PDB file of C-alpha atoms in Angstrom:
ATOM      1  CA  UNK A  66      64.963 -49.587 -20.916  1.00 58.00           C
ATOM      2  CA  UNK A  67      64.341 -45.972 -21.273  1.00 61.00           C
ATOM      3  CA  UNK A  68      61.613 -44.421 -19.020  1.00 64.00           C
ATOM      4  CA  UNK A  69      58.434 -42.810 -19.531  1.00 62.00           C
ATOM      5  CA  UNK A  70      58.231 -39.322 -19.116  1.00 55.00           C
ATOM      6  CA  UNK A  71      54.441 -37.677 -18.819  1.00 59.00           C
ATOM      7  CA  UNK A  72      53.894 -33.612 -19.282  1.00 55.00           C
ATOM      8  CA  UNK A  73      51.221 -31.803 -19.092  1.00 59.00           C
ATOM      9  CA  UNK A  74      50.411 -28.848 -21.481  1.00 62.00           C
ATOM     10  CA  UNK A  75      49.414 -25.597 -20.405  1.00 76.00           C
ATOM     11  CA  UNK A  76      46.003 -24.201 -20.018  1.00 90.00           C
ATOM     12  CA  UNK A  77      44.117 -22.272 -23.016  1.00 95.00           C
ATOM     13  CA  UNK A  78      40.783 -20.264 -22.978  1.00 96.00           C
ATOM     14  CA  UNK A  79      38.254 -22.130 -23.622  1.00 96.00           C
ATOM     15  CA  UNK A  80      36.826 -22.977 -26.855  1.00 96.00           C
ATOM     16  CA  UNK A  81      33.511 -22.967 -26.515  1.00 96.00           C
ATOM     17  CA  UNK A  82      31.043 -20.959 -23.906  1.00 96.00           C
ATOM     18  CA  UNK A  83      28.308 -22.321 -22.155  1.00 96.00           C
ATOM     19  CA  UNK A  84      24.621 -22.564 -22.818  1.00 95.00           C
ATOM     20  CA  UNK A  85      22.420 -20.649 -21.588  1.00 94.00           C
ATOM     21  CA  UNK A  86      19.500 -22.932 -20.070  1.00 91.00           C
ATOM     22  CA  UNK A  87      17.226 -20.289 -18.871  1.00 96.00           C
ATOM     23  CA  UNK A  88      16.557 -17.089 -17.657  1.00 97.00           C
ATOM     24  CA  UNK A  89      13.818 -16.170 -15.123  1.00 97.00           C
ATOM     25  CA  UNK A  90      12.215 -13.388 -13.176  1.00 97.00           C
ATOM     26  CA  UNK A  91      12.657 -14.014  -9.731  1.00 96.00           C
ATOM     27  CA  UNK A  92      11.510 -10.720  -7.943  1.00 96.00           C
ATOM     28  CA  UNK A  93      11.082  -7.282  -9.444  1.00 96.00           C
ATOM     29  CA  UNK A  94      14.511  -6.870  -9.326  1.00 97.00           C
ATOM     30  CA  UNK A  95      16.618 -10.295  -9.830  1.00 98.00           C
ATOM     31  CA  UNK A  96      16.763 -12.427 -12.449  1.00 98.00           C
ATOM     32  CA  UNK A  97      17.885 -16.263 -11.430  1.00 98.00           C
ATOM     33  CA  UNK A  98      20.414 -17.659 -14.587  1.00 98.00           C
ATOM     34  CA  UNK A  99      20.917 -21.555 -15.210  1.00 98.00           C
ATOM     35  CA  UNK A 100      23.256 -22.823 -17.605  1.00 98.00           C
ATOM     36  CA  UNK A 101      25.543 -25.804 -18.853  1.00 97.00           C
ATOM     37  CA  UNK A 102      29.521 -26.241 -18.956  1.00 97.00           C
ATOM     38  CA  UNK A 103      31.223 -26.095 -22.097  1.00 96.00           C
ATOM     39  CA  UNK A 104      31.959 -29.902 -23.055  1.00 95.00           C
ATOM     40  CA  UNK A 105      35.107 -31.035 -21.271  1.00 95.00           C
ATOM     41  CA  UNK A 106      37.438 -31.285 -23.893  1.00 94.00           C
ATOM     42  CA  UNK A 107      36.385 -27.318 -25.167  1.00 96.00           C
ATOM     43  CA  UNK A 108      37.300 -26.248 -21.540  1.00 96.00           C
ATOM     44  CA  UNK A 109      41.113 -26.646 -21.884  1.00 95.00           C
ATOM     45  CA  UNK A 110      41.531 -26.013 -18.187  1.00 94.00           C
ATOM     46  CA  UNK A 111      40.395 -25.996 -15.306  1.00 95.00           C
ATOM     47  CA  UNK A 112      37.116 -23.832 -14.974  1.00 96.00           C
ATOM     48  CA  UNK A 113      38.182 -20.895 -13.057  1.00 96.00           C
ATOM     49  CA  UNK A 114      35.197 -18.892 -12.966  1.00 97.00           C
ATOM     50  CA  UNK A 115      31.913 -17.528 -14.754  1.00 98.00           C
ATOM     51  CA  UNK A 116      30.857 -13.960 -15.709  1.00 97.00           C
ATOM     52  CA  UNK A 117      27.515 -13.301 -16.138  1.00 98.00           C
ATOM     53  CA  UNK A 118      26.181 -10.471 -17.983  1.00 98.00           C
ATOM     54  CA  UNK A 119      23.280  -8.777 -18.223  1.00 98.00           C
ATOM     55  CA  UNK A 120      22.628  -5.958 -20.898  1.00 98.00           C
ATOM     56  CA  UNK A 121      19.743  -3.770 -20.528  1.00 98.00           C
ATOM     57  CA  UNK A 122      17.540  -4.058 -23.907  1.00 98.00           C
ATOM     58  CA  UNK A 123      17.388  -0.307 -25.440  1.00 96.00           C
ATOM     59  CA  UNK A 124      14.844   1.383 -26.219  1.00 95.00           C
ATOM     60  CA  UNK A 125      12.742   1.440 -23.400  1.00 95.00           C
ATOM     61  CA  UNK A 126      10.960   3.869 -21.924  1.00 92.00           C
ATOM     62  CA  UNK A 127      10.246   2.915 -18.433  1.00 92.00           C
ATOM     63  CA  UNK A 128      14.390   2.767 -17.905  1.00 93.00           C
ATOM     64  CA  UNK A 129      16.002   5.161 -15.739  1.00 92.00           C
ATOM     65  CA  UNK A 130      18.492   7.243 -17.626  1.00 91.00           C
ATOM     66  CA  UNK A 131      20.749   7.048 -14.361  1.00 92.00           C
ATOM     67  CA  UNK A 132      20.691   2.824 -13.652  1.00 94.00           C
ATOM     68  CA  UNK A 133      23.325   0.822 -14.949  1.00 95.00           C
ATOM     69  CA  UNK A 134      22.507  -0.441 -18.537  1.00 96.00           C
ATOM     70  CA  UNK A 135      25.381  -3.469 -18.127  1.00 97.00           C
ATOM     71  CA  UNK A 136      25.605  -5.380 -15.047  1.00 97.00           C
ATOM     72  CA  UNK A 137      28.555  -8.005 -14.312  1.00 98.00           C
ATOM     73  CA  UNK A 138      28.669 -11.181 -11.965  1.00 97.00           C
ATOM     74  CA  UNK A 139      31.075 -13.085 -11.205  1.00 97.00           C
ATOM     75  CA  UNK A 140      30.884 -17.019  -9.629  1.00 97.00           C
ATOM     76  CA  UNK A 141      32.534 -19.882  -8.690  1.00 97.00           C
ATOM     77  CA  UNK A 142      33.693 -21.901 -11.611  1.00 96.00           C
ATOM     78  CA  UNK A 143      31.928 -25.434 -10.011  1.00 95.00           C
ATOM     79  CA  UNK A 144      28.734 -23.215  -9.969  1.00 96.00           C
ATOM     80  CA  UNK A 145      25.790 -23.429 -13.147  1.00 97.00           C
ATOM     81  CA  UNK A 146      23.863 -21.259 -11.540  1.00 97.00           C
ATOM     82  CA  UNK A 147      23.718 -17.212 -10.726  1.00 97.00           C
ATOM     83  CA  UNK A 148      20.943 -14.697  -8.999  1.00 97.00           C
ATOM     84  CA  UNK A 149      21.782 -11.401 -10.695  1.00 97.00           C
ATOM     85  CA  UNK A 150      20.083  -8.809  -8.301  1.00 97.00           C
ATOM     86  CA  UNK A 151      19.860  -5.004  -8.084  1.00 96.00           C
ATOM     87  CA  UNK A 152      17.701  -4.644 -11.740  1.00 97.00           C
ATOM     88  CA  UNK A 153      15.551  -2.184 -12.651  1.00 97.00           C
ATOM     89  CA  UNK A 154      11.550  -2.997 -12.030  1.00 97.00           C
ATOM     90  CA  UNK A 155      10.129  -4.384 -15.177  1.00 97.00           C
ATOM     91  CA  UNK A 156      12.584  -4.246 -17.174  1.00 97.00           C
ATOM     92  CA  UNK A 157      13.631  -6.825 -20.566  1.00 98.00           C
ATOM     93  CA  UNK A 158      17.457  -7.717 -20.080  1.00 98.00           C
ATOM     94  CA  UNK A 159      19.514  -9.377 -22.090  1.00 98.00           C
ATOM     95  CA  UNK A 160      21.803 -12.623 -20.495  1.00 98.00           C
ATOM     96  CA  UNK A 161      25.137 -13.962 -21.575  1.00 98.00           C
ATOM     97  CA  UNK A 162      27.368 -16.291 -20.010  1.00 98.00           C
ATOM     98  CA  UNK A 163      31.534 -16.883 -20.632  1.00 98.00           C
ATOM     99  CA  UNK A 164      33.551 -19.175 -19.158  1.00 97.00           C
ATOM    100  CA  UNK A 165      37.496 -18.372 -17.850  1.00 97.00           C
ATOM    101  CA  UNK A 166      40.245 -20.646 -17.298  1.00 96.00           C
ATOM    102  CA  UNK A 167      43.555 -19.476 -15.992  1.00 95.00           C
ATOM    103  CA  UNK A 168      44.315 -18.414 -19.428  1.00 95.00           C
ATOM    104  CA  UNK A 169      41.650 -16.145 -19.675  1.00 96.00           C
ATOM    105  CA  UNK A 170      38.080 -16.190 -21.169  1.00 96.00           C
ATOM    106  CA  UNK A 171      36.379 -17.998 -23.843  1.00 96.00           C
ATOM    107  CA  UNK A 172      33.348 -17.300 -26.177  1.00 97.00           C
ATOM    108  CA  UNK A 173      30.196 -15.774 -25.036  1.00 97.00           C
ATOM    109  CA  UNK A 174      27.046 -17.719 -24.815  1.00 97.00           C
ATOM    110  CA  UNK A 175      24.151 -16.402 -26.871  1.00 97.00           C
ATOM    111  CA  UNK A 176      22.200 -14.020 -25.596  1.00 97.00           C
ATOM    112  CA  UNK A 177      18.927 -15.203 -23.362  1.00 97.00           C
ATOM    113  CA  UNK A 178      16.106 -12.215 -22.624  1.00 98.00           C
ATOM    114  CA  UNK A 179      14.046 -12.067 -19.412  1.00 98.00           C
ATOM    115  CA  UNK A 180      11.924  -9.368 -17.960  1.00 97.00           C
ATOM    116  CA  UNK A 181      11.736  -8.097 -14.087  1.00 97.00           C
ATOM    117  CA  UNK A 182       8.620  -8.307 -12.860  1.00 96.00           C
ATOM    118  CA  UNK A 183       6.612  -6.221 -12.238  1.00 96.00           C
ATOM    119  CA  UNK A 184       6.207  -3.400  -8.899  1.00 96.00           C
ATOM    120  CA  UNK A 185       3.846  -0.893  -7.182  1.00 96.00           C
ATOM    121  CA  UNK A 186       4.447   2.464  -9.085  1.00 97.00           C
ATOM    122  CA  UNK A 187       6.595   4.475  -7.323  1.00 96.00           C
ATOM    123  CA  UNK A 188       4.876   8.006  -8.020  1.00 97.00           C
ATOM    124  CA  UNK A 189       0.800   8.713  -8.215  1.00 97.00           C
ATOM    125  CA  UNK A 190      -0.456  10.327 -11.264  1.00 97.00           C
ATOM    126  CA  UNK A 191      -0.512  13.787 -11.526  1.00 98.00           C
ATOM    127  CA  UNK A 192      -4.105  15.538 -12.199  1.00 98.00           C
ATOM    128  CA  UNK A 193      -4.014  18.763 -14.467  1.00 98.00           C
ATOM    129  CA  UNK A 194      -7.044  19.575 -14.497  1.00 98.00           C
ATOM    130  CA  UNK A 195     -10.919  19.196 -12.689  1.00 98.00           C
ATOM    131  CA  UNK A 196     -13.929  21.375 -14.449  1.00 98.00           C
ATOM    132  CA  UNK A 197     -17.425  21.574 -13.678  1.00 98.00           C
ATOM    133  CA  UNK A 198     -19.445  20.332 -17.124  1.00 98.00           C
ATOM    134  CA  UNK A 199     -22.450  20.633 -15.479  1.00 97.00           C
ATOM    135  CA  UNK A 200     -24.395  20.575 -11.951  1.00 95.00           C
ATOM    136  CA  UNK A 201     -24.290  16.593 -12.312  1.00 95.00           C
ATOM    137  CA  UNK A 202     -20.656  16.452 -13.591  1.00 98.00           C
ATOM    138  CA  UNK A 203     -16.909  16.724 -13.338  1.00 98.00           C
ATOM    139  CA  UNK A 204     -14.394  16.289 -16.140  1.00 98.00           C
ATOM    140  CA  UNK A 205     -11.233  14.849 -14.796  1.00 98.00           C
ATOM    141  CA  UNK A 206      -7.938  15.394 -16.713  1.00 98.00           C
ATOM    142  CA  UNK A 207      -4.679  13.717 -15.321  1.00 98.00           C
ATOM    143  CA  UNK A 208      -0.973  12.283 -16.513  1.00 98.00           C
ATOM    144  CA  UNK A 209       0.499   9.232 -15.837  1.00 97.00           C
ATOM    145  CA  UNK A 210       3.353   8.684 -13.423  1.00 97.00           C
ATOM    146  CA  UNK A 211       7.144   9.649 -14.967  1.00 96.00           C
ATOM    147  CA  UNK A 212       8.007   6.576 -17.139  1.00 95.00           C
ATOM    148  CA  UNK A 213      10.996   5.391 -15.081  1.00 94.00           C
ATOM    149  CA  UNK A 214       8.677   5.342 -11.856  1.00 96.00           C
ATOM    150  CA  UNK A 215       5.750   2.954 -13.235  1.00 96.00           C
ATOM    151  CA  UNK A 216       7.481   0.042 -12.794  1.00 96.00           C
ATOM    152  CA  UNK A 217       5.224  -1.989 -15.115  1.00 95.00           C
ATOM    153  CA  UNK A 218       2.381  -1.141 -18.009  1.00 94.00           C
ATOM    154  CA  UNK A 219      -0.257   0.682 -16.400  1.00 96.00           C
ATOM    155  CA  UNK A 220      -3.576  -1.539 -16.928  1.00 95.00           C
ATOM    156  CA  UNK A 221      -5.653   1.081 -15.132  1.00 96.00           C
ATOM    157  CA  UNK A 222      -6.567   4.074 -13.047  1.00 97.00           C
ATOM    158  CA  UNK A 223      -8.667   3.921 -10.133  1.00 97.00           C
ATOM    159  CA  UNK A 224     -10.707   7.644  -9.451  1.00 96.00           C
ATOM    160  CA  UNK A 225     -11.295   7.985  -5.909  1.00 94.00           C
ATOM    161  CA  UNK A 226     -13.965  11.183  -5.010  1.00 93.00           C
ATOM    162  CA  UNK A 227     -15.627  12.463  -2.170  1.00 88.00           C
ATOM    163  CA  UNK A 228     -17.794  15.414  -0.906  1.00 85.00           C
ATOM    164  CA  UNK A 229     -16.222  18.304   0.967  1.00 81.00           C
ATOM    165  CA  UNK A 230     -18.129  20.515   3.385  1.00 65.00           C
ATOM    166  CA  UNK A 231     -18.090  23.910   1.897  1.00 57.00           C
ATOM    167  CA  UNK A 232     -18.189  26.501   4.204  1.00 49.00           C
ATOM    168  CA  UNK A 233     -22.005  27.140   3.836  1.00 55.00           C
ATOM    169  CA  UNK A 234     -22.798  23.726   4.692  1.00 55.00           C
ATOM    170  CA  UNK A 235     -20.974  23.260   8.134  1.00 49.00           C
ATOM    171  CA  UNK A 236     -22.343  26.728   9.253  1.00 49.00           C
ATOM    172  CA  UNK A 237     -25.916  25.512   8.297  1.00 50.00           C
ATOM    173  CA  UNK A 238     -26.196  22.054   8.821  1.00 49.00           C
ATOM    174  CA  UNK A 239     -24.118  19.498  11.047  1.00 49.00           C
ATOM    175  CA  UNK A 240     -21.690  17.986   9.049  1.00 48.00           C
ATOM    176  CA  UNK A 241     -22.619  14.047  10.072  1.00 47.00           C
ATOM    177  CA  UNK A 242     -26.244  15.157   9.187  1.00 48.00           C
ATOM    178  CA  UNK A 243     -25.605  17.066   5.639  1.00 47.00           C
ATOM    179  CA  UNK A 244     -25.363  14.247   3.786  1.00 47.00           C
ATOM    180  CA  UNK A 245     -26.249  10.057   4.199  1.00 47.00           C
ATOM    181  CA  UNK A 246     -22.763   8.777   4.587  1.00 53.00           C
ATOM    182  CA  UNK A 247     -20.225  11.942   4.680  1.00 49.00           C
ATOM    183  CA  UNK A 248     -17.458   9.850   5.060  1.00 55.00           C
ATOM    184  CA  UNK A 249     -18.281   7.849   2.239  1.00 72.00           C
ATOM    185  CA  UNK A 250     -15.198   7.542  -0.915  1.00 82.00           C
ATOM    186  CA  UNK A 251     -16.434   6.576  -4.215  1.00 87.00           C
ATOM    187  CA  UNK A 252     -14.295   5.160  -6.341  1.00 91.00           C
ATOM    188  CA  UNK A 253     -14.659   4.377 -10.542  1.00 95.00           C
ATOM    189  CA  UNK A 254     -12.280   1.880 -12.570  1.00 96.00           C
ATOM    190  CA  UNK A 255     -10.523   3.422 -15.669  1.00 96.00           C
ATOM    191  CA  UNK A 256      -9.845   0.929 -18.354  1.00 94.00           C
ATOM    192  CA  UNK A 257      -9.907   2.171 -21.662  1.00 90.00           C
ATOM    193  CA  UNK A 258      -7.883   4.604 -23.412  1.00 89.00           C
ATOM    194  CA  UNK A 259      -5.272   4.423 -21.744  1.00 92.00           C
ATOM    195  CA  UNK A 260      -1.985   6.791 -22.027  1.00 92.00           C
ATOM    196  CA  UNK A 261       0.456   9.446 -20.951  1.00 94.00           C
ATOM    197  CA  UNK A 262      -2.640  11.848 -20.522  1.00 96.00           C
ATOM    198  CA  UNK A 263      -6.037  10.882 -19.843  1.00 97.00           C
ATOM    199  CA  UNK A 264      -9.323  11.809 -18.822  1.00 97.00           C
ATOM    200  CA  UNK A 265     -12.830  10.972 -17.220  1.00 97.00           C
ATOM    201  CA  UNK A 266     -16.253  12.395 -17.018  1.00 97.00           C
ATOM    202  CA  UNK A 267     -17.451  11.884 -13.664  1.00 97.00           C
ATOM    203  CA  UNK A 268     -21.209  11.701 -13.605  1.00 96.00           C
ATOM    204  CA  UNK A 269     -24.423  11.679 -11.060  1.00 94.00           C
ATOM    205  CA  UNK A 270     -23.060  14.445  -8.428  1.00 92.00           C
ATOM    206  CA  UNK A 271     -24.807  16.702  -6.308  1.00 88.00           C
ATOM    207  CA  UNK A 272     -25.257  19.866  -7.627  1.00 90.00           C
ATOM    208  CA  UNK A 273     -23.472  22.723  -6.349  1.00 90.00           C
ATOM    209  CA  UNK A 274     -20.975  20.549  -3.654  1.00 87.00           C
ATOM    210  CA  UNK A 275     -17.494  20.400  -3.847  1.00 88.00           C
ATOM    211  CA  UNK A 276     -15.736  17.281  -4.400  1.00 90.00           C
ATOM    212  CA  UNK A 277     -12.445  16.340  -3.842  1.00 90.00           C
ATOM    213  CA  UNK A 278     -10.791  14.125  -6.747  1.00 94.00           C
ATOM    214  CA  UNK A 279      -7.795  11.904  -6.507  1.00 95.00           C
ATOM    215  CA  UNK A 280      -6.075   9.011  -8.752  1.00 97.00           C
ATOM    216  CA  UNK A 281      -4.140   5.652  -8.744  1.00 96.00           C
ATOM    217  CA  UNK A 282      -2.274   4.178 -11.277  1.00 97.00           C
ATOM    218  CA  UNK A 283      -2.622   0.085 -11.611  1.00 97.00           C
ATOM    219  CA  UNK A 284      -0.372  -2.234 -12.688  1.00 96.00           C
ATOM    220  CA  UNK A 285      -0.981  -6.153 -12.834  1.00 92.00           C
ATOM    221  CA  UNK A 286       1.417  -8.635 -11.753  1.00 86.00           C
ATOM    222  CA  UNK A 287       0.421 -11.864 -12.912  1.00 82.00           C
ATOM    223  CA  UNK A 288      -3.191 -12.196 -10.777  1.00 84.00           C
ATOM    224  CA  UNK A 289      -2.557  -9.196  -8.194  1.00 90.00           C
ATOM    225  CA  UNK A 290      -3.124  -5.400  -8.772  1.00 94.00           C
ATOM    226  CA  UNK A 291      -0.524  -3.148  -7.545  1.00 95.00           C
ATOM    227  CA  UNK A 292      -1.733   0.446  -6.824  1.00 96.00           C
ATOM    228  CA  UNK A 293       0.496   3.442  -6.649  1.00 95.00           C
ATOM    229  CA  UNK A 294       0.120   6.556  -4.087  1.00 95.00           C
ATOM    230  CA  UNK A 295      -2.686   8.431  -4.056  1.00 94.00           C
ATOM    231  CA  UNK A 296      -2.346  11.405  -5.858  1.00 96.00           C
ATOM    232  CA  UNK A 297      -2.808  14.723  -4.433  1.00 94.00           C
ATOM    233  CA  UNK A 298      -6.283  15.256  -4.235  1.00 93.00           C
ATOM    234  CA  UNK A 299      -8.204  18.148  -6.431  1.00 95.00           C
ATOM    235  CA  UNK A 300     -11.474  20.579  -5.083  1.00 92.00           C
ATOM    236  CA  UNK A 301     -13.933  21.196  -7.718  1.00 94.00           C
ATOM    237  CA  UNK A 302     -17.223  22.226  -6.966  1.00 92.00           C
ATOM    238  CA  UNK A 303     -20.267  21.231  -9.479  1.00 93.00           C
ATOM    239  CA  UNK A 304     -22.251  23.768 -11.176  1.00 95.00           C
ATOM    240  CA  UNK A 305     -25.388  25.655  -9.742  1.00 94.00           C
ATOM    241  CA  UNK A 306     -28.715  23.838 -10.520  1.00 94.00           C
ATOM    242  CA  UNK A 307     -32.953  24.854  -9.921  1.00 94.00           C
ATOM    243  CA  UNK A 308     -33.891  24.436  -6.710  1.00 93.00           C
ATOM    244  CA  UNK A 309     -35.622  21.136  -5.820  1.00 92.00           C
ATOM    245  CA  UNK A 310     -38.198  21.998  -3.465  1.00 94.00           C
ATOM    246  CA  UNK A 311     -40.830  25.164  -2.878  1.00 93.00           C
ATOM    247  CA  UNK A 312     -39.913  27.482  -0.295  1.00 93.00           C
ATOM    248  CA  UNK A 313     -42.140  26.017   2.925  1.00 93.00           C
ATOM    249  CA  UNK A 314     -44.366  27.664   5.447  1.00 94.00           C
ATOM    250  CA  UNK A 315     -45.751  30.194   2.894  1.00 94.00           C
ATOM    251  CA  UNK A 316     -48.429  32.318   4.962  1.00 95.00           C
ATOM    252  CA  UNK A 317     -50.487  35.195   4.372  1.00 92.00           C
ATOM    253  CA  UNK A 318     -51.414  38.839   6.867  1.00 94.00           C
ATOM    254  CA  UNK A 319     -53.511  41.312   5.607  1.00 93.00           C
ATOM    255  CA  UNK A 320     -52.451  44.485   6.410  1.00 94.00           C
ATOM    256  CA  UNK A 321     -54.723  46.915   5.320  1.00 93.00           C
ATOM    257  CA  UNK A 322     -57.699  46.656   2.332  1.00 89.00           C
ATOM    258  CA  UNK A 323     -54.794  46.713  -0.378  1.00 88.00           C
ATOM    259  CA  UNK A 324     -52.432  44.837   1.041  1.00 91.00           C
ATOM    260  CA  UNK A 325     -51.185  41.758   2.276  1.00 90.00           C
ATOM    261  CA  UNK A 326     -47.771  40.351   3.683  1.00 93.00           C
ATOM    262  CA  UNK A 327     -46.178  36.966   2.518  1.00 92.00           C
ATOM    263  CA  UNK A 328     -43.807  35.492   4.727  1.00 94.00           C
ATOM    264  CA  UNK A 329     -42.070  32.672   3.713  1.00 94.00           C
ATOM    265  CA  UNK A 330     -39.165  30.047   5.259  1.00 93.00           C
ATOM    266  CA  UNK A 331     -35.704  29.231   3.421  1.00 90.00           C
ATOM    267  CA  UNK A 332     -35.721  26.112   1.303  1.00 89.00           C
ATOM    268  CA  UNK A 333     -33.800  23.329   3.051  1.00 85.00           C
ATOM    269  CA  UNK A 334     -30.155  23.923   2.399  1.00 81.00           C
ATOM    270  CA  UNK A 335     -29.299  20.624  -0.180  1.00 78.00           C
ATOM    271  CA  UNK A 336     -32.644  21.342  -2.144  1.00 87.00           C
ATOM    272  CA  UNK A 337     -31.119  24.514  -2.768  1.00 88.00           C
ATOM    273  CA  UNK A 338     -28.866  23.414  -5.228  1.00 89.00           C
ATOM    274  CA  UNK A 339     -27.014  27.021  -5.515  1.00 89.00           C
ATOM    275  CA  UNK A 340     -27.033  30.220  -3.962  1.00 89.00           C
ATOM    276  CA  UNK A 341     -30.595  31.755  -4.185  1.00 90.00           C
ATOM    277  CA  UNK A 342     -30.748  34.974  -5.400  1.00 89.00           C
ATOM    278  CA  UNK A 343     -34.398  36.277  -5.621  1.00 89.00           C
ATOM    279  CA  UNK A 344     -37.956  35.130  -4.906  1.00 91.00           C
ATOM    280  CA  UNK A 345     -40.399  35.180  -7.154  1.00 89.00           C
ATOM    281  CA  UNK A 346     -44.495  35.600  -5.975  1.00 88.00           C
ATOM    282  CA  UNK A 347     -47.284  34.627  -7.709  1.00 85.00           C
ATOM    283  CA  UNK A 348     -50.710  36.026  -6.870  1.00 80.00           C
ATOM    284  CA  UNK A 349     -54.150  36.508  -8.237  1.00 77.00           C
ATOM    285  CA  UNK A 350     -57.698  37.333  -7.401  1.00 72.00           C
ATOM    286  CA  UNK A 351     -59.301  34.333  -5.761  1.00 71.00           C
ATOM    287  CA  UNK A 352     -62.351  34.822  -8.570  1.00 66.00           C
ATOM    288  CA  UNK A 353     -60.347  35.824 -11.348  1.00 61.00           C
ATOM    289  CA  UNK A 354     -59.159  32.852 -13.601  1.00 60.00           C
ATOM    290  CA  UNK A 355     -56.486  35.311 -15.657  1.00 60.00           C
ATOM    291  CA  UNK A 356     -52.875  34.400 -15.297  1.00 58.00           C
ATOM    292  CA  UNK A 357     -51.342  34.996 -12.178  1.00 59.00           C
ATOM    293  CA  UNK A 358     -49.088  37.949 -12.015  1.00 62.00           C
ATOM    294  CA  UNK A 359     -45.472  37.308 -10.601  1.00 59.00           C
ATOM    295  CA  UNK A 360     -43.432  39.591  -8.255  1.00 61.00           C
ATOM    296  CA  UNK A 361     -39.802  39.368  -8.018  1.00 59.00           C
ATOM    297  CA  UNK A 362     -38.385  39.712  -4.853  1.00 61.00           C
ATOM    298  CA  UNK A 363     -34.446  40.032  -4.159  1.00 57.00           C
ATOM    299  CA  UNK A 364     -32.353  38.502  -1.122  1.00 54.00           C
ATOM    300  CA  UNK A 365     -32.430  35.850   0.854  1.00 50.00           C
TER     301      UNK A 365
END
């Protein structure tokens, strides 16, 4: 009787690639990649291994012009399953999977897309500009963060502002006693209009104080608000405005029978309002009912 004789053939690629069961953000920077075997008779071999390859969509602008737009893994050949780490923040990606048997590679899966999530910027805004409108009013002028440092779509700017003790107010007036809350840092949500460059018309100031402007970038993750740095901050003082109160303690000294001394005390320093140049009296006969006559005087 003759004998049996069993051979085995020699491995091929395989002839069909895996699929591609999903794709998800797992951090900022890794994406986590699940997929299925190709059926066991399209293997034609033993699975050796499993590249997996992301390809950075084009096109975008938040991408850094110096990160890798291709990134390769490799794993185990009895693993489905791949974190592909080191991506850029917020960021769409395209995945594809391909199977390798000892006789090389087979087809590529089609492609999957997935997005980092989002991050923190990475660099403030940059303010350009800070003008006085008014006594009441600062316009605020500023540029987003670079592109390739937002790490996510802006949703909005926060405007932080505070007042800064000129000069003339700490030699005057104690700085805890200038104003009710010195320390205080007021802050205003920017929503709308969005862009590279933007602006804002900060409103109800003091007149004639300098304030000290800064920015934030936002961008949302899901439910949670990640700020950037604090820009660096920008001194603009508000325009000069009328003085809010009379000059106090007005008195009266005859000198002689033709004329008579006014003396006079400084208005308080914050109902000044600006630097006062000249006085202005007003007098008249006690029994004349003609307008009274004004006299300019100059200083302080």
């Amino acid at each position: 009787a003759s004998s049996v004789v069993q051979m085995r053939s020699g491995e091929a690629t395989p002839t069909a690639a895996p699929t591609v069961v999903s794709a998800i953000a797992a951090s900022s920077t890794s994406v986590l990649v699940q997929w299925t075997a190709p059926a066991l008779p399209q293997q034609n071999g033993v699975l050796q291994n499993y590249t997996v390859t992301l390809v950075r969509v084009p096109g975008q602008a938040r991408a850094s012009p110096s990160a890798n737009a291709t990134l390769t893994y490799v794993v185990s050949g009895s693993q489905v399953t791949a974190t592909a780490d080191g991506l850029e923040k917020s960021i769409e990606y395209t995945v594809f999977v391909t199977a390798r048997t000892q006789a090389g590679a087979g087809p590529t899966s089609a492609g999957v897309n997935v997005t980092t999530l989002s991050d923190k910027p990475s660099a403030p805004p940059t303010i350009t500009s800070v003008t006085a409108v008014n006594s009441s009013s600062l316009l605020v002028n500023w540029s987003a963060p670079p592109p390739q440092d937002q790490n996510g779509e802006i949703t909005k700017y926060i405007l932080r502002y505070r007042r800064v003790y000129t000069v003339r107010v700490q030699q005057t007036i104690p700085a805890e006693t200038a104003f009710p809350n010195p320390a205080e840092i007021l802050s205003v949500n920017v929503t709308t209009n969005i862009g590279p460059n933007n602006s804002y018309l900060l409103t109800g100031l003091q007149a004639y104080i300098t304030y000290e402007v800064l920015v934030q970038a936002v961008v949302t993750n899901g439910t949670s608000e990640l700020s950037s740095p604090l820009s660096t901050g920008v001194n603009q003082t508000t325009l000069q405005a009328a003085p809010t109160a009379a000059p106090p303690g007005v008195a009266t000294t005859a000198l002689n029978s033709s004329a008579i001394r006014v003396s006079w005390s400084e208005v308080p320093l914050l109902d000044q309002q600006g630097d006062i140049t000249n006085y202005t009296v007003f007098y008249n006969r006690w029994d004349n009912f003609s307008p009274a006559r004004g006299l300019g005087v100059f200083g302080s």
